[in-house]
Amino acid sequence: FDFRNAECVTVNQRQLVDKMLARYSTKFGGVLRELIQNADDSGADTVEVHLQRQGQQVVRMIVGNNGRLFTDEDWHRLTRIAEGNPEESTVGMFGVGFYSVFSLTERPVVQSGDQILAFKWKQDQLTYARRSMANRAGHTAVYLDLDKPRSWDLDEVSATLQQSILFTKAVSTIRVTCDDAPQLEITRRLAPPEVVRHDVLSHVQSEHAMFTASTIQRRRMDVHIQHGSALPQQVGLRLVEATLKVSADDEFHSQARHILKKGLPKTATVGLIYDEDPPEDPPPPVRTHDPRSLSQALLDFALGIEKVVYGAREGAVPPGKTLSPSEDAGRVYVGMRTSQTTGGDFHLAAPFYPTVERELIDFGNPALRAWNCELLSVAGGISRVHYDSQMHILQQQATGNDDPTAINPVAVQLLTAHCLRDTKPERLVGETL
């Protein structure tokens, strides 16, 4: 063959984008979670969402953040489909997350600093134009004039945003306004961490020693939720975080770079979120003088048969139900919430390599499967260290005057959280944990 006059293969960009969007949610929440993840990667601590309506339907959405302004490399990558973020510590790897905005609009506009860029379709090809502005803005914003008016559900958007803020590295505040009227503000606050001490901490590593935990910390997390003029709500959670050392041979590094187009990180972080501890002054605990009945009560509670343990009303919907891993099945997070359950009453976040739409962990490619299974393996060890250390603390706090037949609600909650059920849709997650 004579390739001196060879021609390049062309791509129908509209069909390519449409096929990518077929994997994404077309609701506001699906787009917002991608833009929040981009803001988090830029180091922003605040994201603001402004909705504009005609009648009762939304016609425009603006999403801004106060993170690092775009560099020339960022602008270049924005206009290249499938060029993921080359930074080893960032979540983006496919370079398609931003393109979810095309599920809402044909002509998105991005502004950062004194630069502004607009996209426009010309038949089946996507074009863009970029120019400088006279006034330099201190923020980054994405402007979406919707292709058609759309209805929106504040509760649905609120649930998505609450879930989106749980494991962010930098974003701690999200505000939503509609026609300039405040609708929602979500703020996450973290207490100072305390080190989890355990005799076997130095041995917490994945099955094939790709990951080794160097430190494990535990802290309280409070999520404040303000809906318009309604009374504010606060949800208390417990965050357990571990810093991991990454050890992979040269061959695995080479395979990963070929697939991901970027190197592996030298360290990684695994986070687990549990419900907050039961109140310090609960109602009188369940008591029985029959050891068999005591064991059955614990078992029933772990299986979800006993509905009232320390004052929770059956059928009551607690504030922030979408945040609680026991109320809404514990989920795996890859930056944002996925459809994969953990099988326990805890959420799990780690630098897993996901499927393109970031809804599931990727177990297809052998190299990605090995990485993801090793992360699950070490996460299981970290959860066990947390369980053992908390049980040890409870044992130390016990006195000789304690009723031996009383069910300690904190112990029951710990036990329940770590009674793993089948995981969905991929059972391998639970088996490896």
XYZ file of N, CA and C in Angstrom, residues 177-296:
360
model
N -29.983 28.639 43.523
C -30.985 29.701 43.473
C -31.842 29.481 42.233
N -33.081 29.964 42.292
C -33.981 29.904 41.150
C -34.604 31.281 40.991
N -34.366 31.910 39.849
C -34.823 33.289 39.615
C -34.341 34.199 40.740
N -33.079 34.005 41.129
C -32.379 34.810 42.151
C -32.885 34.580 43.573
N -33.831 33.666 43.753
C -34.341 33.364 45.101
C -33.618 32.128 45.636
N -33.054 32.207 46.856
C -32.365 31.037 47.427
C -33.308 29.844 47.559
N -32.870 28.691 47.074
C -33.669 27.466 47.141
C -33.028 26.408 48.033
N -31.713 26.349 48.026
C -31.039 25.246 48.710
C -29.602 25.623 49.001
N -29.139 25.268 50.195
C -27.719 25.389 50.534
C -27.314 24.155 51.332
N -26.270 23.497 50.868
C -25.748 22.302 51.527
C -24.302 22.576 51.916
N -23.989 22.365 53.183
C -22.642 22.608 53.684
C -22.149 21.387 54.434
N -20.941 20.966 54.129
C -20.315 19.836 54.825
C -19.206 20.355 55.738
N -19.232 19.908 56.989
C -18.213 20.319 57.962
C -17.573 19.082 58.572
N -16.246 19.113 58.665
C -15.491 17.991 59.203
C -14.825 18.382 60.525
N -14.989 17.526 61.525
C -14.320 17.741 62.813
C -12.857 17.318 62.686
N -11.999 17.757 63.610
C -10.594 17.311 63.581
C -10.528 15.785 63.668
N -9.605 15.176 62.958
C -9.530 13.712 62.951
C -8.864 13.151 64.200
N -9.202 11.920 64.515
C -8.521 11.187 65.574
C -7.946 9.912 64.955
N -6.748 9.563 65.358
C -6.078 8.407 64.770
C -6.710 7.122 65.298
N -6.997 6.196 64.402
C -7.489 4.879 64.784
C -6.281 4.000 65.068
N -6.154 3.589 66.320
C -5.004 2.771 66.715
C -5.432 1.306 66.790
N -4.551 0.455 66.246
C -4.885 -0.961 66.218
C -3.601 -1.765 66.112
N -3.568 -2.901 66.789
C -2.352 -3.713 66.827
C -1.953 -4.226 65.448
N -2.937 -4.451 64.577
C -2.607 -5.055 63.282
C -2.551 -4.021 62.160
N -2.516 -2.723 62.504
C -2.550 -1.691 61.480
C -1.412 -1.862 60.477
N -0.236 -2.228 60.939
C 0.909 -2.357 60.034
C 0.728 -3.491 59.038
N -0.252 -4.366 59.269
C -0.469 -5.502 58.380
C -1.706 -5.317 57.503
N -2.329 -4.142 57.523
C -3.510 -3.916 56.706
C -3.060 -3.622 55.281
N -3.162 -4.607 54.437
C -2.799 -4.432 53.044
C -3.704 -5.298 52.183
N -3.695 -5.026 50.904
C -4.539 -5.774 49.977
C -4.003 -7.182 49.792
N -4.801 -8.013 49.146
C -4.479 -9.439 49.035
C -3.112 -9.692 48.410
N -2.770 -8.899 47.388
C -1.490 -9.095 46.704
C -0.527 -7.940 46.977
N -0.751 -7.234 48.074
C 0.169 -6.202 48.597
C 0.360 -5.007 47.665
N -0.630 -4.746 46.783
C -0.522 -3.548 45.957
C -0.772 -2.293 46.780
N -1.617 -2.418 47.819
C -1.942 -1.286 48.691
C -1.662 -1.653 50.145
N -1.029 -0.716 50.865
C -0.771 -0.889 52.291
C -1.226 0.367 53.015
N -2.033 0.205 54.056
C -2.531 1.357 54.818
C -1.423 1.883 55.723
N -1.121 3.181 55.611
C -0.103 3.787 56.468
C -0.731 4.475 57.670
N -1.873 5.113 57.478
C -2.600 5.742 58.588
C -4.096 5.544 58.388
N -4.814 5.451 59.487
C -6.277 5.394 59.452
C -6.795 6.411 60.468
N -7.700 7.275 60.023
C -8.253 8.315 60.894
C -9.772 8.259 60.872
N -10.350 8.751 61.943
C -11.803 8.769 62.090
C -12.225 10.161 62.526
N -13.294 10.664 61.948
C -13.779 11.994 62.331
C -15.286 12.089 62.103
N -15.882 13.069 62.742
C -17.304 13.323 62.564
C -17.500 14.221 61.345
N -18.567 13.958 60.612
C -18.962 14.792 59.481
C -20.389 15.263 59.708
N -20.607 16.562 59.594
C -21.951 17.133 59.685
C -22.318 17.739 58.343
N -23.485 17.387 57.841
C -23.992 17.960 56.604
C -25.214 18.802 56.952
N -25.124 20.104 56.701
C -26.223 21.035 56.981
C -27.004 21.263 55.687
N -28.325 21.173 55.771
C -29.187 21.289 54.600
C -30.227 22.365 54.871
N -30.233 23.408 54.054
C -31.187 24.508 54.200
C -32.043 24.583 52.941
N -33.330 24.256 53.062
C -34.263 24.339 51.942
C -35.043 25.633 52.065
N -34.715 26.627 51.241
C -35.445 27.890 51.251
C -35.546 28.473 52.641
N -36.784 28.775 53.066
C -37.012 29.360 54.387
C -37.389 28.313 55.425
N -37.325 27.029 55.047
C -37.670 25.966 55.998
C -36.611 25.861 57.081
N -36.955 25.193 58.171
C -35.998 24.999 59.244
C -34.818 24.176 58.743
N -33.595 24.565 59.099
C -32.428 23.817 58.626
C -32.379 22.411 59.215
N -31.785 21.501 58.483
C -31.594 20.122 58.924
C -30.098 19.845 59.042
N -29.766 18.946 59.935
C -28.369 18.548 60.074
C -28.293 17.023 60.145
N -27.400 16.455 59.364
C -27.195 15.012 59.353
C -25.786 14.731 59.839
N -25.678 13.897 60.878
C -24.369 13.529 61.419
C -23.917 12.182 60.868
N -22.663 12.115 60.456
C -22.096 10.886 59.910
C -20.699 10.683 60.489
N -20.136 9.498 60.270
C -18.773 9.198 60.701
C -17.937 8.848 59.482
N -16.824 9.549 59.321
C -15.928 9.323 58.194
C -14.655 8.647 58.674
N -14.339 7.500 58.085
C -13.098 6.789 58.340
C -12.261 6.879 57.069
N -11.054 7.430 57.175
C -10.193 7.611 56.013
C -8.849 6.932 56.239
N -8.341 6.293 55.209
C -7.039 5.641 55.268
C -6.172 6.135 54.121
N -4.913 6.404 54.428
C -3.929 6.747 53.408
C -3.179 5.481 53.025
N -3.102 5.225 51.726
C -2.496 3.998 51.235
C -1.205 4.285 50.484
N -0.238 3.406 50.650
C 0.947 3.403 49.799
C 0.691 2.452 48.635
N 1.016 2.897 47.437
C 0.763 2.103 46.237
C 2.058 1.444 45.785
N 2.026 0.137 45.630
C 3.204 -0.626 45.194
C 2.796 -1.515 44.023
N 3.256 -1.151 42.825
C 2.959 -1.943 41.626
C 4.238 -2.108 40.827
N 4.399 -3.262 40.188
C 5.628 -3.504 39.429
C 5.609 -2.725 38.117
N 6.755 -2.706 37.445
C 6.904 -1.917 36.211
C 5.942 -2.376 35.125
N 5.699 -3.676 35.046
C 4.803 -4.184 34.015
C 3.384 -3.673 34.218
N 2.939 -3.655 35.489
C 1.589 -3.158 35.758
C 1.511 -1.666 35.480
N 2.561 -0.912 35.861
C 2.593 0.523 35.559
C 2.455 0.754 34.055
N 3.153 -0.063 33.262
C 3.119 0.087 31.815
C 1.730 -0.212 31.269
N 1.099 -1.270 31.776
C -0.249 -1.621 31.330
C -1.237 -0.507 31.678
N -1.126 0.014 32.893
C -2.053 1.060 33.331
C -1.885 2.325 32.494
N -0.639 2.699 32.211
C -0.416 3.904 31.419
C -0.970 3.744 30.005
N -0.862 2.542 29.459
C -1.394 2.292 28.118
C -2.917 2.445 28.097
N -3.580 1.989 29.155
C -5.045 2.043 29.205
C -5.541 3.430 29.605
N -4.917 3.997 30.636
C -5.439 5.213 31.247
C -4.840 6.483 30.663
N -3.716 6.339 29.955
C -3.005 7.485 29.393
C -2.459 8.403 30.483
N -2.242 7.853 31.643
C -1.587 8.570 32.731
C -1.048 7.544 33.716
N -0.088 7.976 34.556
C 0.549 7.062 35.484
C -0.314 6.758 36.695
N 0.140 5.780 37.473
C -0.543 5.436 38.718
C -0.093 6.389 39.827
N -0.967 6.710 40.762
C -0.563 7.561 41.892
C 0.351 6.805 42.838
N 1.182 7.537 43.569
C 2.072 6.911 44.554
C 1.338 6.638 45.870
N 0.327 7.428 46.132
C -0.509 7.214 47.319
C -1.971 7.300 46.898
N -2.830 6.757 47.708
C -4.273 6.799 47.449
C -5.000 6.916 48.774
N -6.271 7.296 48.704
C -7.100 7.445 49.902
C -8.364 6.608 49.761
N -8.683 5.888 50.819
C -9.943 5.145 50.896
C -10.785 5.772 52.003
N -12.046 6.040 51.718
C -12.943 6.618 52.714
C -14.172 5.748 52.911
N -14.591 5.608 54.158
C -15.825 4.899 54.481
C -16.686 5.808 55.350
N -17.967 5.892 55.031
C -18.885 6.725 55.810
C -19.934 5.834 56.453
N -20.083 6.016 57.770
C -21.060 5.281 58.571
C -22.061 6.274 59.160
N -23.187 5.748 59.631
C -24.107 6.584 60.394
C -23.413 7.072 61.660
N -23.865 8.214 62.166
C -23.305 8.703 63.421
C -23.656 7.734 64.550
N -22.875 7.810 65.634
C -23.138 6.942 66.777
C -24.521 7.231 67.344
N -25.179 6.235 67.934
C -26.473 6.465 68.592
C -26.345 7.530 69.677
N -27.448 8.168 70.056
C -27.396 9.215 71.088
C -26.837 8.682 72.397
N -26.205 9.605 73.154
C -25.583 9.216 74.416
C -26.604 8.786 75.457
N -27.806 9.333 75.373
C -28.842 8.993 76.356
C -30.033 8.360 75.662
N -29.885 7.143 75.148
C -31.002 6.487 74.472
C -32.029 6.013 75.473
N -33.226 5.652 75.002
C -34.214 5.048 75.887
C -33.643 3.756 76.472
N -34.267 3.232 77.513
C -33.745 2.006 78.118
C -33.534 0.924 77.076
N -32.349 0.296 77.051
C -32.066 -0.717 76.039
C -32.899 -1.970 76.243
N -32.983 -2.752 75.164
C -33.690 -4.024 75.225
C -32.967 -4.948 76.202
N -33.711 -5.622 77.077
C -33.099 -6.530 78.051
C -33.788 -7.884 77.995
N -33.023 -8.884 78.231
C -33.563 -10.236 78.344
C -32.624 -11.053 79.213
N -33.172 -11.947 80.011
C -32.341 -12.792 80.869
C -32.138 -14.172 80.266
N -32.626 -14.349 79.050
C -32.431 -15.616 78.345
C -31.345 -15.396 77.297
N -30.159 -16.004 77.437
C -29.068 -15.800 76.477
C -29.493 -16.099 75.045
N -30.361 -17.104 74.867
C -30.797 -17.430 73.510
C -31.632 -16.277 72.934
N -32.463 -15.661 73.771
C -33.279 -14.534 73.317
C -32.396 -13.335 72.985
N -31.344 -13.149 73.773
C -30.414 -12.048 73.523
C -29.746 -12.222 72.167
N -29.279 -13.434 71.890
C -28.637 -13.700 70.606
C -29.620 -13.504 69.459
N -30.853 -13.938 69.671
C -31.857 -13.796 68.622
C -32.187 -12.328 68.371
